[in-house]
């Protein structure tokens, strides 16, 4: 692995870029990453790559006009050319009435998000992880595919008003889909963390293989409203959709579930079950995210929903200024607090329902009610008398994360999940397994 950009090196680069501009205001963002990935399919490695990249983005301002250029060549003549291009574009850009003044110098608390176990992960170690998954699948007569991704990242922000921030982090994820040779059974498992040692390839492989074996000979159930046990990944698939909608401007302008009838928003009102507390905190050891936004606004702990009551919405700097409030950044990962127990523990208390591994192809139906549709995938099972009795065909759902959190029956212990459909490294999501009543399914899918 190449040496990651240090804080001193990042500061020096930012200062050189700033020094090349005569604009009214200048912002610089530097992103440096060293990492790699491995893909495998049908029990064979298909690609293995190392990635090394350093990029800078300079944004130049003239009054309320601005423009940005991203570049990756850092000799002085090349920097000067990129800065000059940004200045020319800015002078031609239309005025932005919502452009806010540059942030002045501030300080950020350190977040211990960097782990040598991840930063030093080699191609050999990636291969070893893939071998563990493949050997598990082969030993069970199954076929595995998946994606392993990791990186060490350094990020810096600076501007001509004296601001400078630096953060370094690592992250890794591994996901695998295991199928029966006939394609009639499919199981999935995934894990993600800043610390690679917290991602257990053997355990993920065993879980996916067990799901694939249990999902053959799936029967068909009548689409209806069911009690469901949602594994953490399924919860994360839907809960992040609610988190992304926590925008004050959309609520105040009547475009959101969080809009108040007659004007304003629902801050201070109960919106979900009182067992739900949803928060963001870059310093939380389960989250470990960057402590500042791309323009250098500090990110701290924000409790969005506390015991079912909406406490905060995200306020951009412009909208906060317009509303006479402090800005609240939508950053710092998402975590739903929970109780005790795994999905298996929750299943033991369900008389009849469905166990859902994850959702797929989720699309918005109505943004104002947060209604979504999508499909179950890679492990959907019937639960009877506290145990899984067989596989069922996948189902299409039409439901809302708000309804999901208002129909809570039980809540387990939160864990970190891979919540994106693509399976790569994304925003940090930490959620518990939950039991939900009246979860609506509208049709059966023959897809495995």
Short mmCIF file of N, CA, C and O in Angstrom, two decimals, residues 20-150:
data_model
loop_
_atom_site.label_atom_id
_atom_site.label_comp_id
_atom_site.label_asym_id
_atom_site.label_seq_id
_atom_site.Cartn_x
_atom_site.Cartn_y
_atom_site.Cartn_z
N UNK A 20 -2.72 30.00 -5.23
CA UNK A 20 -2.75 30.25 -6.67
C UNK A 20 -3.97 31.05 -7.10
O UNK A 20 -4.09 31.38 -8.30
N UNK A 21 -4.88 31.36 -6.18
CA UNK A 21 -6.12 32.03 -6.58
C UNK A 21 -6.20 33.45 -6.05
O UNK A 21 -5.78 33.75 -4.93
N UNK A 22 -6.79 34.32 -6.87
CA UNK A 22 -7.06 35.69 -6.46
C UNK A 22 -8.55 35.95 -6.36
O UNK A 22 -9.00 37.09 -6.38
N UNK A 23 -9.35 34.88 -6.29
CA UNK A 23 -10.80 35.00 -6.20
C UNK A 23 -11.20 35.61 -4.86
O UNK A 23 -10.40 35.69 -3.92
N UNK A 24 -12.47 36.06 -4.76
CA UNK A 24 -12.97 36.62 -3.51
C UNK A 24 -12.92 35.59 -2.38
O UNK A 24 -12.70 35.93 -1.22
N UNK A 25 -13.15 34.35 -2.72
CA UNK A 25 -13.11 33.27 -1.74
C UNK A 25 -12.74 31.98 -2.43
O UNK A 25 -13.10 31.76 -3.59
N UNK A 26 -12.03 31.11 -1.71
CA UNK A 26 -11.58 29.85 -2.30
C UNK A 26 -11.77 28.73 -1.28
O UNK A 26 -11.46 28.90 -0.10
N UNK A 27 -12.28 27.61 -1.75
CA UNK A 27 -12.40 26.40 -0.93
C UNK A 27 -11.63 25.28 -1.60
O UNK A 27 -11.62 25.17 -2.84
N UNK A 28 -11.01 24.41 -0.79
CA UNK A 28 -10.27 23.26 -1.30
C UNK A 28 -10.70 22.02 -0.54
O UNK A 28 -10.85 22.05 0.69
N UNK A 29 -10.90 20.96 -1.27
CA UNK A 29 -11.15 19.65 -0.66
C UNK A 29 -10.19 18.65 -1.26
O UNK A 29 -10.06 18.56 -2.48
N UNK A 30 -9.50 17.90 -0.42
CA UNK A 30 -8.54 16.89 -0.87
C UNK A 30 -9.00 15.53 -0.40
O UNK A 30 -9.36 15.35 0.78
N UNK A 31 -9.03 14.56 -1.31
CA UNK A 31 -9.40 13.18 -0.99
C UNK A 31 -8.29 12.26 -1.47
O UNK A 31 -7.97 12.23 -2.66
N UNK A 32 -7.71 11.53 -0.54
CA UNK A 32 -6.67 10.56 -0.87
C UNK A 32 -7.09 9.18 -0.38
O UNK A 32 -7.59 9.05 0.74
N UNK A 33 -6.92 8.17 -1.21
CA UNK A 33 -7.35 6.82 -0.82
C UNK A 33 -6.38 5.78 -1.35
O UNK A 33 -5.89 5.88 -2.48
N UNK A 34 -6.11 4.81 -0.50
CA UNK A 34 -5.35 3.62 -0.87
C UNK A 34 -6.19 2.42 -0.46
O UNK A 34 -6.62 2.34 0.69
N UNK A 35 -6.41 1.52 -1.36
CA UNK A 35 -7.23 0.37 -1.01
C UNK A 35 -7.22 -0.68 -2.08
O UNK A 35 -6.31 -0.74 -2.91
N UNK A 36 -8.24 -1.51 -2.05
CA UNK A 36 -8.32 -2.57 -3.03
C UNK A 36 -9.64 -3.29 -2.97
O UNK A 36 -10.50 -2.98 -2.13
N UNK A 37 -9.82 -4.25 -3.84
CA UNK A 37 -11.06 -5.02 -3.86
C UNK A 37 -10.81 -6.37 -4.51
O UNK A 37 -9.79 -6.60 -5.17
N UNK A 38 -11.76 -7.25 -4.30
CA UNK A 38 -11.73 -8.58 -4.93
C UNK A 38 -13.15 -9.00 -5.23
O UNK A 38 -14.04 -8.84 -4.39
N UNK A 39 -13.35 -9.50 -6.42
CA UNK A 39 -14.66 -10.03 -6.81
C UNK A 39 -14.51 -11.53 -7.07
O UNK A 39 -13.47 -11.99 -7.56
N UNK A 40 -15.57 -12.27 -6.76
CA UNK A 40 -15.56 -13.69 -7.05
C UNK A 40 -16.95 -14.12 -7.48
O UNK A 40 -17.96 -13.52 -7.09
N UNK A 41 -16.99 -15.15 -8.33
CA UNK A 41 -18.25 -15.65 -8.86
C UNK A 41 -18.10 -17.13 -9.20
O UNK A 41 -17.05 -17.57 -9.68
N UNK A 42 -19.16 -17.89 -8.93
CA UNK A 42 -19.20 -19.33 -9.19
C UNK A 42 -17.95 -19.99 -8.61
O UNK A 42 -17.26 -20.78 -9.26
N UNK A 43 -17.63 -19.61 -7.37
CA UNK A 43 -16.52 -20.20 -6.61
C UNK A 43 -15.14 -19.92 -7.20
O UNK A 43 -14.20 -20.68 -6.98
N UNK A 44 -15.02 -18.83 -7.96
CA UNK A 44 -13.72 -18.46 -8.52
C UNK A 44 -13.47 -16.97 -8.36
O UNK A 44 -14.39 -16.16 -8.52
N UNK A 45 -12.23 -16.61 -8.07
CA UNK A 45 -11.85 -15.21 -8.07
C UNK A 45 -11.90 -14.68 -9.49
O UNK A 45 -11.38 -15.31 -10.42
N UNK A 46 -12.52 -13.54 -9.69
CA UNK A 46 -12.63 -12.96 -11.03
C UNK A 46 -11.76 -11.71 -11.20
O UNK A 46 -11.19 -11.50 -12.26
N UNK A 47 -11.66 -10.89 -10.18
CA UNK A 47 -10.79 -9.72 -10.24
C UNK A 47 -10.18 -9.45 -8.88
O UNK A 47 -10.76 -9.76 -7.84
N UNK A 48 -8.99 -8.85 -8.91
CA UNK A 48 -8.35 -8.36 -7.69
C UNK A 48 -7.60 -7.10 -8.08
O UNK A 48 -6.83 -7.10 -9.04
N UNK A 49 -7.84 -6.01 -7.34
CA UNK A 49 -7.27 -4.73 -7.75
C UNK A 49 -6.79 -3.93 -6.55
O UNK A 49 -7.36 -4.02 -5.46
N UNK A 50 -5.73 -3.18 -6.76
CA UNK A 50 -5.28 -2.18 -5.80
C UNK A 50 -5.56 -0.80 -6.39
O UNK A 50 -5.36 -0.59 -7.60
N UNK A 51 -6.02 0.11 -5.55
CA UNK A 51 -6.41 1.44 -6.01
C UNK A 51 -5.68 2.49 -5.18
O UNK A 51 -5.71 2.45 -3.94
N UNK A 52 -5.01 3.42 -5.85
CA UNK A 52 -4.33 4.53 -5.20
C UNK A 52 -4.75 5.81 -5.91
O UNK A 52 -4.59 5.93 -7.13
N UNK A 53 -5.28 6.75 -5.16
CA UNK A 53 -5.81 7.95 -5.81
C UNK A 53 -5.69 9.15 -4.87
O UNK A 53 -5.94 9.03 -3.67
N UNK A 54 -5.31 10.29 -5.42
CA UNK A 54 -5.36 11.56 -4.70
C UNK A 54 -6.01 12.58 -5.64
O UNK A 54 -5.57 12.75 -6.78
N UNK A 55 -7.06 13.22 -5.15
CA UNK A 55 -7.77 14.22 -5.94
C UNK A 55 -7.99 15.48 -5.11
O UNK A 55 -8.14 15.40 -3.90
N UNK A 56 -8.04 16.59 -5.78
CA UNK A 56 -8.37 17.85 -5.11
C UNK A 56 -9.47 18.55 -5.89
O UNK A 56 -9.51 18.47 -7.12
N UNK A 57 -10.34 19.21 -5.18
CA UNK A 57 -11.38 20.03 -5.79
C UNK A 57 -11.22 21.45 -5.28
O UNK A 57 -11.20 21.69 -4.07
N UNK A 58 -11.08 22.40 -6.19
CA UNK A 58 -10.99 23.80 -5.81
C UNK A 58 -12.25 24.51 -6.28
O UNK A 58 -12.70 24.33 -7.41
N UNK A 59 -12.85 25.28 -5.38
CA UNK A 59 -14.04 26.06 -5.68
C UNK A 59 -13.70 27.54 -5.51
O UNK A 59 -13.28 27.95 -4.43
N UNK A 60 -13.86 28.31 -6.57
CA UNK A 60 -13.55 29.74 -6.54
C UNK A 60 -14.85 30.55 -6.57
O UNK A 60 -15.81 30.18 -7.25
N UNK A 61 -14.83 31.66 -5.83
CA UNK A 61 -16.02 32.51 -5.70
C UNK A 61 -15.70 33.95 -6.11
O UNK A 61 -14.65 34.48 -5.76
N UNK A 62 -16.66 34.54 -6.81
CA UNK A 62 -16.66 35.97 -7.07
C UNK A 62 -18.06 36.46 -6.73
O UNK A 62 -19.01 36.21 -7.48
N UNK A 63 -18.20 37.11 -5.59
CA UNK A 63 -19.53 37.47 -5.12
C UNK A 63 -20.34 36.22 -4.88
O UNK A 63 -19.90 35.31 -4.17
N UNK A 64 -21.53 36.16 -5.49
CA UNK A 64 -22.39 34.99 -5.35
C UNK A 64 -22.25 34.01 -6.52
O UNK A 64 -23.10 33.14 -6.72
N UNK A 65 -21.19 34.16 -7.26
CA UNK A 65 -20.91 33.23 -8.36
C UNK A 65 -19.79 32.29 -7.92
O UNK A 65 -18.84 32.70 -7.27
N UNK A 66 -19.90 31.02 -8.31
CA UNK A 66 -18.86 30.06 -7.93
C UNK A 66 -18.80 28.94 -8.95
O UNK A 66 -19.78 28.67 -9.66
N UNK A 67 -17.64 28.28 -8.99
CA UNK A 67 -17.46 27.11 -9.85
C UNK A 67 -16.33 26.28 -9.27
O UNK A 67 -15.45 26.78 -8.57
N UNK A 68 -16.37 24.98 -9.58
CA UNK A 68 -15.40 24.04 -9.02
C UNK A 68 -14.74 23.24 -10.12
O UNK A 68 -15.36 22.93 -11.15
N UNK A 69 -13.48 22.88 -9.88
CA UNK A 69 -12.71 22.01 -10.78
C UNK A 69 -12.04 20.95 -9.93
O UNK A 69 -11.44 21.25 -8.89
N UNK A 70 -12.11 19.70 -10.38
CA UNK A 70 -11.44 18.59 -9.70
C UNK A 70 -10.26 18.15 -10.55
O UNK A 70 -10.38 18.01 -11.77
N UNK A 71 -9.11 17.90 -9.91
CA UNK A 71 -7.90 17.56 -10.65
C UNK A 71 -7.01 16.65 -9.79
O UNK A 71 -7.21 16.53 -8.58
N UNK A 72 -6.03 16.02 -10.42
CA UNK A 72 -5.15 15.10 -9.70
C UNK A 72 -3.68 15.23 -10.11
O UNK A 72 -2.90 14.29 -9.96
N UNK A 73 -3.31 16.39 -10.60
CA UNK A 73 -1.92 16.68 -10.92
C UNK A 73 -1.50 17.88 -10.09
O UNK A 73 -2.14 18.94 -10.15
N UNK A 74 -0.41 17.75 -9.31
CA UNK A 74 -0.16 18.72 -8.24
C UNK A 74 1.17 19.47 -8.35
O UNK A 74 1.64 20.04 -7.37
N UNK A 75 1.79 19.48 -9.52
CA UNK A 75 2.88 20.40 -9.73
C UNK A 75 2.30 21.82 -9.86
O UNK A 75 1.15 21.99 -10.30
N UNK A 76 3.08 22.83 -9.50
CA UNK A 76 2.54 24.19 -9.46
C UNK A 76 1.92 24.65 -10.78
O UNK A 76 0.85 25.26 -10.77
N UNK A 77 2.53 24.38 -11.93
CA UNK A 77 1.89 24.81 -13.18
C UNK A 77 0.52 24.14 -13.39
O UNK A 77 -0.40 24.78 -13.92
N UNK A 78 0.41 22.89 -12.99
CA UNK A 78 -0.86 22.17 -13.16
C UNK A 78 -1.91 22.68 -12.19
O UNK A 78 -3.10 22.81 -12.54
N UNK A 79 -1.50 22.98 -10.96
CA UNK A 79 -2.43 23.58 -10.00
C UNK A 79 -2.91 24.93 -10.51
O UNK A 79 -4.11 25.24 -10.48
N UNK A 80 -1.97 25.74 -10.99
CA UNK A 80 -2.32 27.07 -11.49
C UNK A 80 -3.33 26.98 -12.62
O UNK A 80 -4.29 27.78 -12.71
N UNK A 81 -3.15 26.02 -13.52
CA UNK A 81 -4.08 25.85 -14.64
C UNK A 81 -5.48 25.47 -14.16
O UNK A 81 -6.48 26.00 -14.65
N UNK A 82 -5.57 24.57 -13.18
CA UNK A 82 -6.86 24.14 -12.67
C UNK A 82 -7.56 25.27 -11.92
O UNK A 82 -8.77 25.48 -12.08
N UNK A 83 -6.81 26.01 -11.12
CA UNK A 83 -7.40 27.14 -10.39
C UNK A 83 -7.88 28.20 -11.36
O UNK A 83 -8.99 28.76 -11.21
N UNK A 84 -7.10 28.49 -12.38
CA UNK A 84 -7.50 29.49 -13.37
C UNK A 84 -8.78 29.07 -14.09
O UNK A 84 -9.65 29.91 -14.38
N UNK A 85 -8.90 27.78 -14.38
CA UNK A 85 -10.12 27.30 -15.03
C UNK A 85 -11.34 27.49 -14.12
O UNK A 85 -12.40 27.92 -14.57
N UNK A 86 -11.16 27.19 -12.82
CA UNK A 86 -12.27 27.40 -11.87
C UNK A 86 -12.64 28.88 -11.79
O UNK A 86 -13.83 29.23 -11.71
N UNK A 87 -11.66 29.76 -11.81
CA UNK A 87 -11.94 31.19 -11.75
C UNK A 87 -12.69 31.66 -13.00
O UNK A 87 -13.66 32.44 -12.90
N UNK A 88 -12.29 31.20 -14.16
CA UNK A 88 -12.97 31.60 -15.41
C UNK A 88 -14.42 31.12 -15.39
O UNK A 88 -15.34 31.86 -15.76
N UNK A 89 -14.63 29.89 -14.96
CA UNK A 89 -15.98 29.34 -14.92
C UNK A 89 -16.84 30.08 -13.90
O UNK A 89 -18.03 30.34 -14.13
N UNK A 90 -16.24 30.43 -12.75
CA UNK A 90 -17.00 31.13 -11.72
C UNK A 90 -17.49 32.49 -12.21
O UNK A 90 -18.61 32.91 -11.92
N UNK A 91 -16.64 33.19 -12.97
CA UNK A 91 -17.03 34.50 -13.47
C UNK A 91 -18.15 34.42 -14.50
O UNK A 91 -18.86 35.40 -14.74
N UNK A 92 -18.32 33.26 -15.11
CA UNK A 92 -19.39 33.06 -16.09
C UNK A 92 -20.66 32.45 -15.48
O UNK A 92 -21.71 32.44 -16.12
N UNK A 93 -20.54 31.94 -14.27
CA UNK A 93 -21.67 31.23 -13.64
C UNK A 93 -22.77 32.21 -13.23
O UNK A 93 -22.50 33.37 -12.93
N UNK A 94 -24.03 31.74 -13.20
CA UNK A 94 -25.10 32.59 -12.69
C UNK A 94 -24.95 32.79 -11.18
O UNK A 94 -24.33 31.97 -10.50
N UNK A 95 -25.49 33.89 -10.67
CA UNK A 95 -25.43 34.14 -9.24
C UNK A 95 -26.29 33.13 -8.49
O UNK A 95 -27.37 32.75 -8.94
N UNK A 96 -25.77 32.69 -7.35
CA UNK A 96 -26.48 31.74 -6.49
C UNK A 96 -26.99 32.49 -5.27
O UNK A 96 -26.20 32.84 -4.38
N UNK A 97 -28.29 32.74 -5.17
CA UNK A 97 -28.82 33.50 -4.03
C UNK A 97 -28.71 32.76 -2.71
O UNK A 97 -28.90 33.36 -1.65
N UNK A 98 -28.39 31.46 -2.76
CA UNK A 98 -28.31 30.67 -1.53
C UNK A 98 -26.87 30.38 -1.11
O UNK A 98 -26.63 29.64 -0.16
N UNK A 99 -25.91 30.96 -1.81
CA UNK A 99 -24.51 30.73 -1.47
C UNK A 99 -24.19 31.39 -0.13
O UNK A 99 -24.43 32.58 0.06
N UNK A 100 -23.64 30.62 0.79
CA UNK A 100 -23.33 31.11 2.13
C UNK A 100 -21.87 31.53 2.23
O UNK A 100 -21.02 31.03 1.50
N UNK A 101 -21.56 32.46 3.15
CA UNK A 101 -20.16 32.87 3.33
C UNK A 101 -19.29 31.69 3.73
O UNK A 101 -19.77 30.69 4.29
N UNK A 102 -18.00 31.80 3.44
CA UNK A 102 -17.07 30.76 3.86
C UNK A 102 -17.05 30.64 5.37
O UNK A 102 -17.16 31.64 6.10
N UNK A 103 -16.91 29.42 5.84
CA UNK A 103 -16.74 29.19 7.27
C UNK A 103 -15.33 29.63 7.68
O UNK A 103 -14.37 29.39 6.95
N UNK A 104 -15.23 30.22 8.85
CA UNK A 104 -13.91 30.62 9.33
C UNK A 104 -13.28 29.48 10.10
O UNK A 104 -13.89 28.42 10.29
N UNK A 105 -12.04 29.68 10.56
CA UNK A 105 -11.30 28.63 11.23
C UNK A 105 -12.05 28.03 12.41
O UNK A 105 -12.69 28.74 13.18
N UNK A 106 -12.00 26.73 12.53
CA UNK A 106 -12.65 26.03 13.63
C UNK A 106 -11.82 24.79 13.95
O UNK A 106 -10.83 24.50 13.28
N UNK A 107 -12.21 24.08 15.00
CA UNK A 107 -11.49 22.86 15.38
C UNK A 107 -12.47 21.70 15.41
O UNK A 107 -13.67 21.88 15.61
N UNK A 108 -11.93 20.53 15.21
CA UNK A 108 -12.74 19.32 15.17
C UNK A 108 -12.15 18.29 16.12
O UNK A 108 -10.93 18.13 16.19
N UNK A 109 -13.00 17.58 16.82
CA UNK A 109 -12.52 16.51 17.67
C UNK A 109 -12.03 15.34 16.84
O UNK A 109 -12.57 15.05 15.76
N UNK A 110 -11.00 14.68 17.32
CA UNK A 110 -10.47 13.52 16.60
C UNK A 110 -11.42 12.34 16.71
O UNK A 110 -12.04 12.11 17.75
N UNK A 111 -11.54 11.59 15.63
CA UNK A 111 -12.35 10.37 15.60
C UNK A 111 -11.41 9.20 15.30
O UNK A 111 -10.78 9.18 14.24
N UNK A 112 -11.30 8.21 16.19
CA UNK A 112 -10.37 7.09 15.99
C UNK A 112 -10.91 6.07 15.00
O UNK A 112 -11.23 4.94 15.34
N UNK A 113 -10.97 6.49 13.73
CA UNK A 113 -11.58 5.66 12.69
C UNK A 113 -10.57 4.91 11.84
O UNK A 113 -10.96 4.22 10.90
N UNK A 114 -9.28 5.03 12.17
CA UNK A 114 -8.23 4.44 11.35
C UNK A 114 -7.69 3.18 12.02
O UNK A 114 -7.28 3.22 13.18
N UNK A 115 -7.68 2.06 11.28
CA UNK A 115 -7.22 0.78 11.82
C UNK A 115 -6.18 0.19 10.86
O UNK A 115 -6.44 0.03 9.66
N UNK A 116 -5.04 -0.17 11.42
CA UNK A 116 -3.98 -0.75 10.60
C UNK A 116 -4.39 -2.09 10.00
O UNK A 116 -3.90 -2.48 8.94
N UNK A 117 -5.29 -2.82 10.67
CA UNK A 117 -5.76 -4.11 10.13
C UNK A 117 -6.39 -3.93 8.76
O UNK A 117 -6.31 -4.82 7.91
N UNK A 118 -7.01 -2.77 8.55
CA UNK A 118 -7.64 -2.48 7.26
C UNK A 118 -6.67 -1.79 6.31
O UNK A 118 -6.58 -2.14 5.13
N UNK A 119 -5.94 -0.80 6.85
CA UNK A 119 -5.01 -0.05 6.00
C UNK A 119 -3.95 -0.95 5.38
O UNK A 119 -3.52 -0.73 4.25
N UNK A 120 -3.52 -1.97 6.12
CA UNK A 120 -2.46 -2.84 5.62
C UNK A 120 -2.94 -4.10 4.94
O UNK A 120 -2.14 -4.99 4.64
N UNK A 121 -4.25 -4.19 4.67
CA UNK A 121 -4.78 -5.41 4.05
C UNK A 121 -4.16 -5.61 2.67
O UNK A 121 -4.21 -4.73 1.81
N UNK A 122 -3.59 -6.77 2.45
CA UNK A 122 -2.87 -7.05 1.20
C UNK A 122 -3.72 -7.87 0.24
O UNK A 122 -4.77 -8.41 0.60
N UNK A 123 -3.24 -8.00 -0.99
CA UNK A 123 -3.92 -8.83 -1.99
C UNK A 123 -3.96 -10.28 -1.54
O UNK A 123 -4.95 -10.99 -1.78
N UNK A 124 -2.91 -10.73 -0.86
CA UNK A 124 -2.88 -12.11 -0.35
C UNK A 124 -3.97 -12.30 0.70
O UNK A 124 -4.69 -13.31 0.71
N UNK A 125 -4.12 -11.32 1.60
CA UNK A 125 -5.14 -11.43 2.65
C UNK A 125 -6.55 -11.35 2.06
O UNK A 125 -7.46 -12.03 2.55
N UNK A 126 -6.72 -10.54 1.02
CA UNK A 126 -8.01 -10.52 0.33
C UNK A 126 -8.32 -11.89 -0.24
O UNK A 126 -9.44 -12.41 -0.10
N UNK A 127 -7.33 -12.49 -0.87
CA UNK A 127 -7.52 -13.82 -1.46
C UNK A 127 -7.84 -14.85 -0.38
O UNK A 127 -8.72 -15.70 -0.58
N UNK A 128 -7.15 -14.77 0.74
CA UNK A 128 -7.43 -15.70 1.84
C UNK A 128 -8.88 -15.60 2.31
O UNK A 128 -9.53 -16.61 2.61
N UNK A 129 -9.39 -14.36 2.37
CA UNK A 129 -10.78 -14.16 2.78
C UNK A 129 -11.75 -14.77 1.78
O UNK A 129 -12.73 -15.44 2.15
N UNK A 130 -11.46 -14.56 0.49
CA UNK A 130 -12.31 -15.14 -0.55
C UNK A 130 -12.25 -16.66 -0.49
O UNK A 130 -13.28 -17.35 -0.63
N UNK A 131 -11.08 -17.21 -0.26
CA UNK A 131 -10.93 -18.67 -0.17
C UNK A 131 -11.79 -19.24 0.96
O UNK A 131 -12.42 -20.30 0.80
N UNK A 132 -11.86 -18.55 2.07
CA UNK A 132 -12.69 -19.03 3.18
C UNK A 132 -14.16 -19.14 2.76
O UNK A 132 -14.84 -20.10 3.10
N UNK A 133 -14.61 -18.12 2.04
CA UNK A 133 -16.00 -18.15 1.58
C UNK A 133 -16.21 -19.27 0.56
O UNK A 133 -17.17 -20.05 0.65
N UNK A 134 -15.30 -19.36 -0.40
CA UNK A 134 -15.43 -20.36 -1.46
C UNK A 134 -15.35 -21.77 -0.89
O UNK A 134 -16.14 -22.66 -1.28
N UNK A 135 -14.42 -22.03 0.00
CA UNK A 135 -14.28 -23.36 0.58
C UNK A 135 -15.53 -23.78 1.34
O UNK A 135 -15.94 -24.94 1.28
N UNK A 136 -16.15 -22.83 2.02
CA UNK A 136 -17.40 -23.14 2.72
C UNK A 136 -18.48 -23.55 1.72
O UNK A 136 -19.21 -24.52 1.94
N UNK A 137 -18.58 -22.80 0.64
CA UNK A 137 -19.59 -23.10 -0.38
C UNK A 137 -19.32 -24.44 -1.05
O UNK A 137 -20.22 -25.28 -1.20
N UNK A 138 -18.08 -24.66 -1.45
CA UNK A 138 -17.72 -25.91 -2.12
C UNK A 138 -17.98 -27.11 -1.20
O UNK A 138 -18.50 -28.15 -1.63
N UNK A 139 -17.63 -26.96 0.07
CA UNK A 139 -17.84 -28.04 1.02
C UNK A 139 -19.30 -28.41 1.19
O UNK A 139 -19.62 -29.55 1.54
N UNK A 140 -20.19 -27.44 0.93
CA UNK A 140 -21.63 -27.71 1.05
C UNK A 140 -22.27 -27.98 -0.31
O UNK A 140 -23.51 -28.10 -0.39
N UNK A 141 -21.47 -28.07 -1.36
CA UNK A 141 -22.03 -28.31 -2.69
C UNK A 141 -22.77 -27.11 -3.25
O UNK A 141 -23.71 -27.26 -4.03
N UNK A 142 -22.32 -25.90 -2.90
CA UNK A 142 -22.99 -24.68 -3.30
C UNK A 142 -22.06 -23.80 -4.12
O UNK A 142 -20.86 -24.08 -4.24
N UNK A 143 -22.60 -22.71 -4.66
CA UNK A 143 -21.81 -21.79 -5.48
C UNK A 143 -21.86 -20.40 -4.85
O UNK A 143 -22.94 -19.87 -4.56
N UNK A 144 -20.67 -19.81 -4.67
CA UNK A 144 -20.60 -18.50 -4.02
C UNK A 144 -20.14 -17.42 -4.99
O UNK A 144 -19.35 -17.68 -5.90
N UNK A 145 -20.66 -16.23 -4.77
CA UNK A 145 -20.20 -15.03 -5.48
C UNK A 145 -20.16 -13.90 -4.45
O UNK A 145 -20.80 -13.97 -3.41
N UNK A 146 -19.39 -12.85 -4.74
CA UNK A 146 -19.36 -11.77 -3.78
C UNK A 146 -18.37 -10.69 -4.11
O UNK A 146 -17.72 -10.69 -5.16
N UNK A 147 -18.25 -9.76 -3.16
CA UNK A 147 -17.43 -8.57 -3.36
C UNK A 147 -16.79 -8.18 -2.04
O UNK A 147 -17.47 -8.06 -1.01
N UNK A 148 -15.47 -8.03 -2.05
CA UNK A 148 -14.71 -7.54 -0.90
C UNK A 148 -14.10 -6.21 -1.28
O UNK A 148 -13.47 -6.09 -2.34
N UNK A 149 -14.26 -5.21 -0.43
CA UNK A 149 -13.74 -3.88 -0.72
C UNK A 149 -13.15 -3.29 0.55
O UNK A 149 -13.69 -3.47 1.65
N UNK A 150 -12.02 -2.57 0.42
CA UNK A 150 -11.43 -1.92 1.59
C UNK A 150 -10.66 -0.69 1.16
O UNK A 150 -10.20 -0.59 0.01
#
